[in-house]
Short mmCIF file of C-alpha atoms and ligand atoms in Angstrom, two decimals:
data_model
loop_
_atom_site.label_atom_id
_atom_site.label_comp_id
_atom_site.label_asym_id
_atom_site.label_seq_id
_atom_site.Cartn_x
_atom_site.Cartn_y
_atom_site.Cartn_z
CA UNK Y 655 197.66 25.80 -50.68
CA UNK Y 656 196.31 29.33 -51.11
CA UNK Y 657 198.65 32.01 -52.23
CA UNK Y 658 198.32 35.29 -50.34
CA UNK Y 659 200.34 37.23 -52.87
CA UNK Y 660 198.79 35.83 -56.01
CA UNK Y 661 198.66 39.21 -57.77
CA UNK Y 662 201.55 40.86 -55.96
CA UNK Y 663 203.47 41.62 -59.12
CA UNK Y 664 200.52 42.43 -61.30
CA UNK Y 665 200.40 46.13 -62.20
CA UNK Y 666 196.68 46.09 -63.03
CA UNK Y 667 194.61 47.93 -60.43
CA UNK Y 668 191.38 46.26 -59.35
CA UNK Y 669 188.63 48.17 -57.58
CA UNK Y 670 187.38 46.90 -54.20
CA UNK Y 671 183.98 48.18 -53.12
CA UNK Y 672 183.66 49.35 -49.54
CA UNK Y 673 180.34 48.32 -47.97
CA UNK Y 674 179.97 50.21 -44.73
CA UNK Y 675 177.77 48.61 -42.09
CA UNK Y 676 178.49 51.00 -39.20
CA UNK Y 677 174.80 51.94 -39.13
CA UNK Y 678 173.60 48.31 -39.07
CA UNK Y 679 176.08 45.71 -37.74
CA UNK Y 680 178.06 48.49 -36.00
CA UNK Y 681 174.97 49.79 -34.32
CA UNK Y 682 174.31 46.35 -32.79
CA UNK Y 683 176.87 47.18 -30.07
CA UNK Y 684 175.00 47.07 -26.75
CA UNK Y 685 174.23 50.57 -25.50
CA UNK Y 686 175.30 52.26 -28.75
CA UNK Y 687 171.97 52.59 -30.51
CA UNK Y 688 171.74 55.63 -32.75
CA UNK Y 689 168.65 57.75 -33.21
CA UNK Y 690 167.38 58.85 -36.62
CA UNK Y 691 169.15 62.20 -36.59
CA UNK Y 692 172.47 60.66 -35.56
CA UNK Y 693 172.21 58.03 -38.29
CA UNK Y 694 171.54 60.71 -40.86
CA UNK Y 695 174.58 62.79 -39.90
CA UNK Y 696 176.82 59.71 -40.05
CA UNK Y 697 175.31 58.54 -43.34
CA UNK Y 698 176.11 61.92 -44.95
CA UNK Y 699 179.65 61.67 -43.63
CA UNK Y 700 180.09 58.11 -44.95
CA UNK Y 701 178.83 59.27 -48.34
CA UNK Y 702 181.45 62.07 -48.38
CA UNK Y 703 184.11 59.62 -47.20
CA UNK Y 704 183.51 57.72 -50.44
CA UNK Y 705 182.03 54.40 -49.31
CA UNK Y 706 180.29 52.54 -52.14
CA UNK Y 707 177.42 51.08 -50.12
CA UNK Y 708 175.85 52.23 -46.87
CA UNK Y 709 173.95 49.54 -45.00
CA UNK Y 710 171.57 51.88 -43.19
CA UNK Y 711 169.73 49.41 -40.97
CA UNK Y 712 167.33 46.51 -40.62
CA UNK Y 713 164.00 48.17 -41.50
CA UNK Y 714 161.65 45.56 -40.06
CA UNK Y 715 163.43 45.58 -36.68
CA UNK Y 716 161.65 48.72 -35.39
CA UNK Y 717 159.62 51.69 -36.67
CA UNK Y 718 162.55 53.93 -35.73
CA UNK Y 719 164.96 51.93 -37.87
CA UNK Y 720 162.48 51.91 -40.76
CA UNK Y 721 162.34 55.72 -40.66
CA UNK Y 722 166.11 55.99 -40.29
CA UNK Y 723 166.68 53.83 -43.38
CA UNK Y 724 164.08 55.84 -45.28
CA UNK Y 725 165.69 59.16 -44.27
CA UNK Y 726 169.13 57.90 -45.24
CA UNK Y 727 167.69 56.74 -48.58
CA UNK Y 728 166.25 60.24 -49.19
CA UNK Y 729 169.51 61.99 -48.30
CA UNK Y 730 172.45 60.00 -49.62
CA UNK Y 731 173.64 61.25 -53.01
CA UNK Y 732 176.40 58.92 -54.15
CA UNK Y 733 176.47 55.61 -52.30
CA UNK Y 734 174.05 52.72 -52.79
CA UNK Y 735 171.73 52.51 -49.77
CA UNK Y 736 171.14 49.02 -48.46
CA UNK Y 737 168.67 47.49 -46.00
CA UNK Y 738 169.00 44.12 -44.25
CA UNK Y 739 166.29 41.45 -44.22
CA UNK Y 740 165.88 37.82 -43.27
CA UNK Y 741 164.77 35.46 -46.05
CA UNK Y 742 161.19 36.39 -45.18
CA UNK Y 743 158.71 38.11 -47.50
CA UNK Y 744 157.45 40.58 -44.90
CA UNK Y 745 161.03 41.71 -44.12
CA UNK Y 746 161.65 42.24 -47.83
CA UNK Y 747 158.39 44.21 -48.32
CA UNK Y 748 159.28 46.51 -45.43
CA UNK Y 749 162.89 46.99 -46.57
CA UNK Y 750 161.74 47.77 -50.13
CA UNK Y 751 159.34 50.38 -48.78
CA UNK Y 752 162.03 52.01 -46.61
CA UNK Y 753 164.47 52.05 -49.55
CA UNK Y 754 161.96 53.49 -52.06
CA UNK Y 755 163.39 57.06 -51.97
CA UNK Y 756 166.96 55.91 -52.67
CA UNK Y 757 168.69 56.91 -55.91
CA UNK Y 758 170.27 53.46 -55.86
CA UNK Y 759 168.93 50.77 -53.52
CA UNK Y 760 170.10 47.30 -52.54
CA UNK Y 761 168.24 44.65 -50.58
CA UNK Y 762 170.48 42.43 -48.44
CA UNK Y 763 168.72 39.17 -47.72
CA UNK Y 764 169.94 35.77 -46.60
CA UNK Y 765 169.84 32.77 -44.33
CA UNK Y 766 172.17 30.59 -42.24
CA UNK Y 767 173.96 27.93 -44.28
CA UNK Y 768 176.22 26.12 -41.78
CA UNK Y 769 175.01 22.72 -40.55
CA UNK Y 770 174.83 24.23 -37.07
CA UNK Y 771 172.40 26.93 -38.24
CA UNK Y 772 170.44 24.55 -40.47
CA UNK Y 773 169.94 21.94 -37.74
CA UNK Y 774 169.61 24.06 -34.61
CA UNK Y 775 168.24 27.40 -35.79
CA UNK Y 776 166.02 26.33 -38.65
CA UNK Y 777 165.54 22.58 -37.90
CA UNK Y 778 165.70 22.19 -41.66
CA UNK Y 779 167.76 20.55 -44.40
CA UNK Y 780 170.39 21.83 -46.81
CA UNK Y 781 167.97 21.50 -49.75
CA UNK Y 782 165.19 23.44 -48.02
CA UNK Y 783 167.59 26.23 -47.05
CA UNK Y 784 168.54 26.68 -50.70
CA UNK Y 785 164.83 26.77 -51.62
CA UNK Y 786 164.16 29.47 -48.99
CA UNK Y 787 167.13 31.52 -50.15
CA UNK Y 788 166.13 31.28 -53.80
CA UNK Y 789 162.54 32.28 -52.98
CA UNK Y 790 163.78 35.32 -51.00
CA UNK Y 791 166.13 36.48 -53.76
CA UNK Y 792 163.42 36.10 -56.43
CA UNK Y 793 160.94 37.92 -54.24
CA UNK Y 794 163.36 40.80 -53.54
CA UNK Y 795 164.09 41.05 -57.26
CA UNK Y 796 160.49 42.26 -57.75
CA UNK Y 797 161.54 45.46 -56.02
CA UNK Y 798 165.17 46.16 -56.96
CA UNK Y 799 167.76 44.89 -59.39
CA UNK Y 800 170.62 44.95 -56.88
CA UNK Y 801 170.27 41.99 -54.49
CA UNK Y 802 172.94 40.87 -52.06
CA UNK Y 803 172.57 37.42 -50.52
CA UNK Y 804 174.30 36.55 -47.22
CA UNK Y 805 175.08 32.94 -46.38
CA UNK Y 806 175.14 33.43 -42.62
CA UNK Y 807 177.93 31.50 -40.86
CA UNK Y 808 179.59 30.84 -44.23
CA UNK Y 809 182.87 30.70 -42.31
CA UNK Y 810 181.75 27.34 -40.86
CA UNK Y 811 179.79 26.19 -43.93
CA UNK Y 812 181.07 23.26 -45.98
CA UNK Y 813 182.67 24.75 -49.12
CA UNK Y 814 181.02 22.37 -51.64
CA UNK Y 815 177.57 23.14 -50.23
CA UNK Y 816 178.38 26.87 -50.07
CA UNK Y 817 179.26 26.76 -53.77
CA UNK Y 818 175.84 25.21 -54.52
CA UNK Y 819 174.16 27.93 -52.45
CA UNK Y 820 176.02 30.70 -54.28
CA UNK Y 821 175.24 29.25 -57.71
CA UNK Y 822 171.54 28.90 -56.90
CA UNK Y 823 171.35 32.48 -55.56
CA UNK Y 824 173.13 33.97 -58.57
CA UNK Y 825 170.77 32.07 -60.88
CA UNK Y 826 167.84 33.45 -58.86
CA UNK Y 827 169.15 37.00 -59.42
CA UNK Y 828 171.65 37.82 -56.65
CA UNK Y 829 174.29 40.30 -57.78
CA UNK Y 830 176.51 40.07 -54.68
CA UNK Y 831 177.27 36.99 -52.56
CA UNK Y 832 178.20 37.83 -49.00
CA UNK Y 833 180.41 35.19 -47.32
CA UNK Y 834 180.22 36.11 -43.63
CA UNK Y 835 182.57 34.66 -41.06
CA UNK Y 836 179.74 35.38 -38.64
CA UNK Y 837 181.46 33.92 -35.58
CA UNK Y 838 184.96 35.20 -36.40
CA UNK Y 839 186.31 31.65 -36.39
CA UNK Y 840 188.27 31.33 -39.65
CA UNK Y 841 192.02 31.64 -40.01
CA UNK Y 842 193.15 33.96 -42.83
CA UNK Y 843 194.47 31.08 -44.92
CA UNK Y 844 191.19 29.20 -44.48
CA UNK Y 845 189.01 32.22 -45.32
CA UNK Y 846 191.19 33.04 -48.34
CA UNK Y 847 190.90 29.41 -49.47
CA UNK Y 848 187.11 29.57 -49.15
CA UNK Y 849 186.93 32.62 -51.44
CA UNK Y 850 189.34 31.00 -53.91
CA UNK Y 851 187.26 27.81 -53.87
CA UNK Y 852 184.07 29.77 -54.64
CA UNK Y 853 185.77 31.74 -57.41
CA UNK Y 854 186.77 28.44 -59.00
CA UNK Y 855 183.76 26.21 -58.28
CA UNK Y 856 180.65 28.38 -58.67
CA UNK Y 857 179.73 28.04 -62.37
CA UNK Y 858 177.84 31.38 -62.50
CA UNK Y 859 180.45 33.31 -60.45
CA UNK Y 860 181.34 35.61 -63.37
CA UNK Y 861 177.86 37.20 -63.01
CA UNK Y 862 178.29 38.29 -59.37
CA UNK Y 863 180.69 39.80 -56.83
CA UNK Y 864 181.94 38.02 -53.73
CA UNK Y 865 181.91 40.02 -50.52
CA UNK Y 866 183.90 39.52 -47.29
CA UNK Y 867 182.04 40.10 -44.02
CA UNK Y 868 184.34 39.14 -41.15
CA UNK Y 869 183.89 39.36 -37.40
CA UNK Y 870 186.71 39.92 -34.98
CA UNK Y 871 186.22 37.28 -32.26
CA UNK Y 872 189.82 36.08 -32.64
CA UNK Y 873 191.20 39.45 -33.75
CA UNK Y 874 191.40 38.22 -37.37
CA UNK Y 875 188.66 40.21 -39.12
CA UNK Y 876 191.05 42.52 -40.97
CA UNK Y 877 193.47 39.72 -41.91
CA UNK Y 878 190.59 37.55 -43.15
CA UNK Y 879 189.08 40.33 -45.26
CA UNK Y 880 192.44 41.05 -46.86
CA UNK Y 881 192.93 37.32 -47.53
CA UNK Y 882 189.47 37.41 -49.14
CA UNK Y 883 190.25 40.23 -51.58
CA UNK Y 884 193.65 38.76 -52.43
CA UNK Y 885 191.81 35.62 -53.48
CA UNK Y 886 189.17 37.30 -55.62
CA UNK Y 887 186.48 38.96 -53.48
CA UNK Y 888 185.79 42.52 -54.65
CA UNK Y 889 183.76 43.92 -51.77
CA UNK Y 890 184.62 44.29 -48.07
CA UNK Y 891 181.95 44.83 -45.40
CA UNK Y 892 183.32 46.86 -42.54
CA UNK Y 893 182.62 49.49 -39.90
CA UNK Y 894 184.34 52.64 -38.72
CA UNK Y 895 186.52 51.83 -35.68
CA UNK Y 896 185.70 48.13 -36.26
CA UNK Y 897 182.62 48.37 -34.05
CA UNK Y 898 179.94 45.67 -34.18
CA UNK Y 899 178.48 42.59 -32.51
CA UNK Y 900 180.67 41.10 -29.76
CA UNK Y 901 184.32 41.81 -30.67
CA UNK Y 902 183.22 43.81 -33.71
CA UNK Y 903 183.51 43.78 -37.49
CA UNK Y 904 186.37 44.40 -39.88
CA UNK Y 905 187.64 47.93 -39.39
CA UNK Y 906 187.14 50.12 -42.47
CA UNK Y 907 190.18 52.29 -41.80
CA UNK Y 908 192.44 49.23 -41.45
CA UNK Y 909 191.49 47.44 -44.69
CA UNK Y 910 191.52 50.68 -46.68
CA UNK Y 911 194.97 51.69 -45.42
CA UNK Y 912 196.37 48.17 -45.94
CA UNK Y 913 195.36 48.30 -49.60
CA UNK Y 914 196.73 51.86 -49.94
CA UNK Y 915 200.05 51.17 -48.21
CA UNK Y 916 200.63 47.98 -50.21
CA UNK Y 917 200.19 49.15 -53.81
CA UNK Y 918 201.60 45.91 -55.20
CA UNK Y 919 198.42 44.16 -54.10
CA UNK Y 920 196.91 46.08 -57.02
CA UNK Y 921 193.72 46.84 -55.06
CA UNK Y 922 192.20 50.32 -54.81
CA UNK Y 923 189.19 51.93 -53.12
CA UNK Y 924 187.40 55.26 -53.38
CA UNK Y 925 187.91 56.21 -49.72
CA UNK Y 926 189.06 59.79 -49.03
CA UNK Y 927 191.56 58.69 -46.42
CA UNK Y 928 192.24 62.21 -45.06
CA UNK Y 929 188.71 62.06 -43.61
CA UNK Y 930 189.33 58.88 -41.60
CA UNK Y 931 190.48 60.36 -38.31
CA UNK Y 932 187.60 62.85 -38.02
CA UNK Y 933 185.06 60.23 -39.14
CA UNK Y 934 186.33 57.87 -36.44
CA UNK Y 935 185.83 60.63 -33.85
CA UNK Y 936 182.32 61.38 -35.12
CA UNK Y 937 181.31 57.71 -34.78
CA UNK Y 938 182.92 57.46 -31.37
CA UNK Y 939 181.07 60.59 -30.15
CA UNK Y 940 177.71 59.55 -31.60
CA UNK Y 941 177.93 56.08 -30.06
CA UNK Y 942 179.52 57.17 -26.80
CA UNK Y 943 182.16 54.52 -27.39
CA UNK Y 944 185.80 55.50 -26.98
CA UNK Y 945 188.39 54.37 -29.49
CA UNK Y 946 191.12 52.34 -27.77
CA UNK Y 947 194.27 54.53 -27.77
CA UNK Y 948 196.38 51.87 -29.49
CA UNK Y 949 193.80 51.26 -32.25
CA UNK Y 950 195.51 51.01 -35.65
CA UNK Y 951 195.16 54.12 -37.86
CA UNK Y 952 192.71 56.12 -35.70
CA UNK Y 953 193.78 55.51 -32.07
CA UNK Y 954 195.17 58.50 -30.14
CA UNK Y 955 198.58 56.79 -29.99
CA UNK Y 956 198.71 55.66 -33.63
CA UNK Y 957 201.24 58.43 -34.41
CA UNK Y 958 202.63 59.06 -30.91
CA UNK Y 959 206.20 58.11 -30.04
CA UNK Y 960 207.34 57.81 -26.46
CA UNK Y 961 210.51 55.75 -26.20
CA UNK Y 962 213.82 57.58 -26.53
CA UNK Y 963 215.16 55.38 -29.32
CA UNK Y 964 212.03 55.81 -31.46
CA UNK Y 965 211.80 59.54 -30.76
CA UNK Y 966 215.38 60.11 -31.82
CA UNK Y 967 214.65 58.28 -35.09
CA UNK Y 968 211.35 60.08 -35.81
CA UNK Y 969 212.86 63.52 -35.11
CA UNK Y 970 215.61 62.75 -37.64
CA UNK Y 971 213.24 61.19 -40.18
CA UNK Y 972 209.58 60.33 -39.59
CA UNK Y 973 209.77 57.23 -41.79
CA UNK Y 974 212.17 55.47 -39.41
CA UNK Y 975 209.20 54.48 -37.26
CA UNK Y 976 206.10 55.44 -39.24
CA UNK Y 977 204.73 53.55 -42.25
CA UNK Y 978 201.83 55.97 -42.78
CA UNK Y 979 202.05 59.73 -43.19
CA UNK Y 980 199.64 61.04 -40.52
CA UNK Y 981 198.34 63.66 -43.01
CA UNK Y 982 197.04 60.82 -45.19
CA UNK Y 983 194.51 59.90 -42.52
CA UNK Y 984 193.76 63.44 -41.39
CA UNK Y 985 196.11 63.66 -38.40
CA UNK Y 986 198.05 66.97 -38.28
CA UNK Y 987 201.35 65.63 -37.10
CA UNK Y 988 203.18 62.79 -35.38
CA UNK Y 989 203.62 63.48 -31.69
CA UNK Y 990 206.61 63.15 -29.44
CA UNK Y 991 205.32 62.27 -25.99
CA UNK Y 992 207.48 63.07 -22.97
CA UNK Y 993 207.65 60.26 -20.42
CA UNK Y 994 210.38 58.76 -18.24
CA UNK Y 995 211.30 56.60 -21.27
CA UNK Y 996 212.03 59.65 -23.45
CA UNK Y 997 215.54 60.77 -24.36
CA UNK Y 998 217.40 64.08 -24.65
CA UNK Y 999 216.44 64.51 -28.31
CA UNK Y 1000 212.74 64.48 -27.40
CA UNK Y 1001 213.16 66.99 -24.58
CA UNK Y 1002 215.18 69.35 -26.79
CA UNK Y 1003 212.59 68.99 -29.59
CA UNK Y 1004 209.59 69.74 -27.36
CA UNK Y 1005 211.39 72.61 -25.58
CA UNK Y 1006 212.25 74.17 -28.96
CA UNK Y 1007 208.60 73.89 -30.02
CA UNK Y 1008 207.65 76.22 -27.17
CA UNK Y 1009 210.53 78.61 -27.85
CA UNK Y 1010 213.21 77.28 -25.47
CA UNK Y 1011 216.48 76.55 -27.29
CA UNK Y 1012 218.89 74.59 -25.08
CA UNK Y 1013 222.66 74.33 -25.58
CA UNK Y 1014 224.24 70.89 -25.20
CA UNK Y 1015 225.31 71.59 -21.59
CA UNK Y 1016 221.91 73.07 -20.71
CA UNK Y 1017 220.22 70.04 -22.18
CA UNK Y 1018 222.28 67.72 -19.94
CA UNK Y 1019 221.17 69.70 -16.87
CA UNK Y 1020 217.56 69.97 -17.97
CA UNK Y 1021 217.40 66.28 -18.84
CA UNK Y 1022 218.52 65.24 -15.33
CA UNK Y 1023 215.77 67.45 -13.84
CA UNK Y 1024 213.30 66.12 -16.40
CA UNK Y 1025 213.89 62.47 -15.39
CA UNK Y 1026 213.17 63.27 -11.74
CA UNK Y 1027 209.87 64.89 -12.78
CA UNK Y 1028 208.99 62.18 -15.25
CA UNK Y 1029 209.44 59.39 -12.71
CA UNK Y 1030 206.73 61.08 -10.63
CA UNK Y 1031 204.37 62.10 -13.43
CA UNK Y 1032 203.02 59.80 -16.19
CA UNK Y 1033 203.39 62.40 -18.93
CA UNK Y 1034 205.20 65.74 -19.06
CA UNK Y 1035 203.34 68.46 -20.93
CA UNK Y 1036 204.32 71.83 -22.38
CA UNK Y 1037 203.44 73.68 -19.18
CA UNK Y 1038 205.91 71.59 -17.17
CA UNK Y 1039 208.91 72.27 -19.41
CA UNK Y 1040 209.74 75.89 -18.33
CA UNK Y 1041 209.56 74.83 -14.68
CA UNK Y 1042 211.88 71.85 -15.30
CA UNK Y 1043 214.34 74.09 -17.11
CA UNK Y 1044 214.29 76.70 -14.33
CA UNK Y 1045 214.74 74.02 -11.66
CA UNK Y 1046 217.82 72.83 -13.55
CA UNK Y 1047 219.30 76.29 -12.87
CA UNK Y 1048 218.90 77.58 -16.42
CA UNK Y 1049 217.58 81.12 -16.72
CA UNK Y 1050 214.94 81.70 -19.39
O1 LIG T 1366 177.64 38.46 -39.43
C1 LIG T 1366 176.71 38.16 -40.22
O2 LIG T 1366 176.56 37.02 -40.65
C2 LIG T 1366 175.79 39.22 -40.59
C3 LIG T 1366 174.79 38.93 -41.66
C4 LIG T 1366 173.43 39.29 -41.22
C5 LIG T 1366 175.19 39.62 -42.92
O3 LIG T 1366 175.89 40.32 -40.10
ZN1 LIG T 1367 177.87 40.59 -39.14
#
C-alpha cells in the first residue's frame, strides 16, 4: 500500500524541478504549431516564470524545429534547454547541434519499454531494448553531461523490468529517468506505487532524479504527477494550460499551485506564480487555443462567483469560497457575476462598485426588477444596472 502523505508532517522542504514541455509535447496539439518567433517569445516567458528546464522541441523532426531549438538555446538565460530525440544516433547528433549555443543543455532520449511497444512497435525483446537505450545514452553523453532517458509507456511497463531499465541507463550515464504515463492510463495510487518501487529497487537510484511525465486521457495527469512527487520523484514534466497530445499533459499551473497551497507536503518550486495567468493567456493566444472557462487556476471562471449563497460568503470574506488568493496567480480580483442565481448581496455590491448605493427598501425593489431582467439575459453587466434601478422606480 502506497502512502500519499508519507512526508506530510515533515518540515524539511524538498525542491521539485519544473520541466516545461509546452514547446514540444504541448506543441503536438493538432493545428497549434508554433513558428520560430512564437517559440522564442514563449521560451523567454517560461524562463522568466522560473521553470528549471525548457524542452524546446524535437530538432530532427523538421528544419524549422531545429532552428527554433537553436534560437531558444541562444536566448534562454536561466533554464536548462532540452531537445528530444529517439534512441537513434542521427537524432542525437542533430539535437546536440541545435543545443550547442545553450548555456546549459540537456538531451532527452529514450525508447518504448512496455511489452506492447517492444512487441508491436519495435518487434524486439526486452534485452535488446535495454541495449538500444544504453547505446543511446552513452552516445548522447559524448555531447553533454546532462542526459534524460524516457522509458516510453512506463505507465504500462512491468515494474521489475522498468527497474532494470532505469539501473542500466543510470550506469550508462543518464542523470534523469523520465517515467511517462504515455497513454494516461495509470491510477494515482498505481503511478505513486511505481515511483516508490523504483526509488526502492533501482540500486543506482541515488545517482539520478526520477521525473513524472503524465498524460491526461482519464483526467488524472495532475493527480498522478502529485502522487509521483509524494513518492520520491523530484521533477514534473508539464505544460501551460495542460496542452499536449490527445487530452493533454499535466498542467504546470495545477501542480505548482497544489504544492504551494499544501505546504505540509514539503515540496517547493521556483515558479513565480503571479505570472501564471498572463502566461496562460500568452500560450492560448500563440496557439489559437482557448482555455476552457472552468479550467483550474487560469480559467476565466476560476475566481468568479455566481450563486447567491457563494456571493454572500465571498463578499463577507473571500476565503469562504476561495482557497487561492487570485493575486497569487496574477488575477486582479475575484469577480461577482450577476445572473438569475445571484442574490441581493451581489446586486448591492455590484451597484455600489459603480457608485449606486441602495437602501434596504431600494434594494428589495431593485432586486425584483433585476430578477425579471436576469431571467431574460444570461449575465447582467454594469451597463444594465442603472436601467434596472430606474425601472424599479428609484431615482438616481
Ligand atoms: O508521453 C511520452 O511518453 C513522451 C515521451 C517522448 C517523453 O512524450
Ligand atoms: Zn508525452
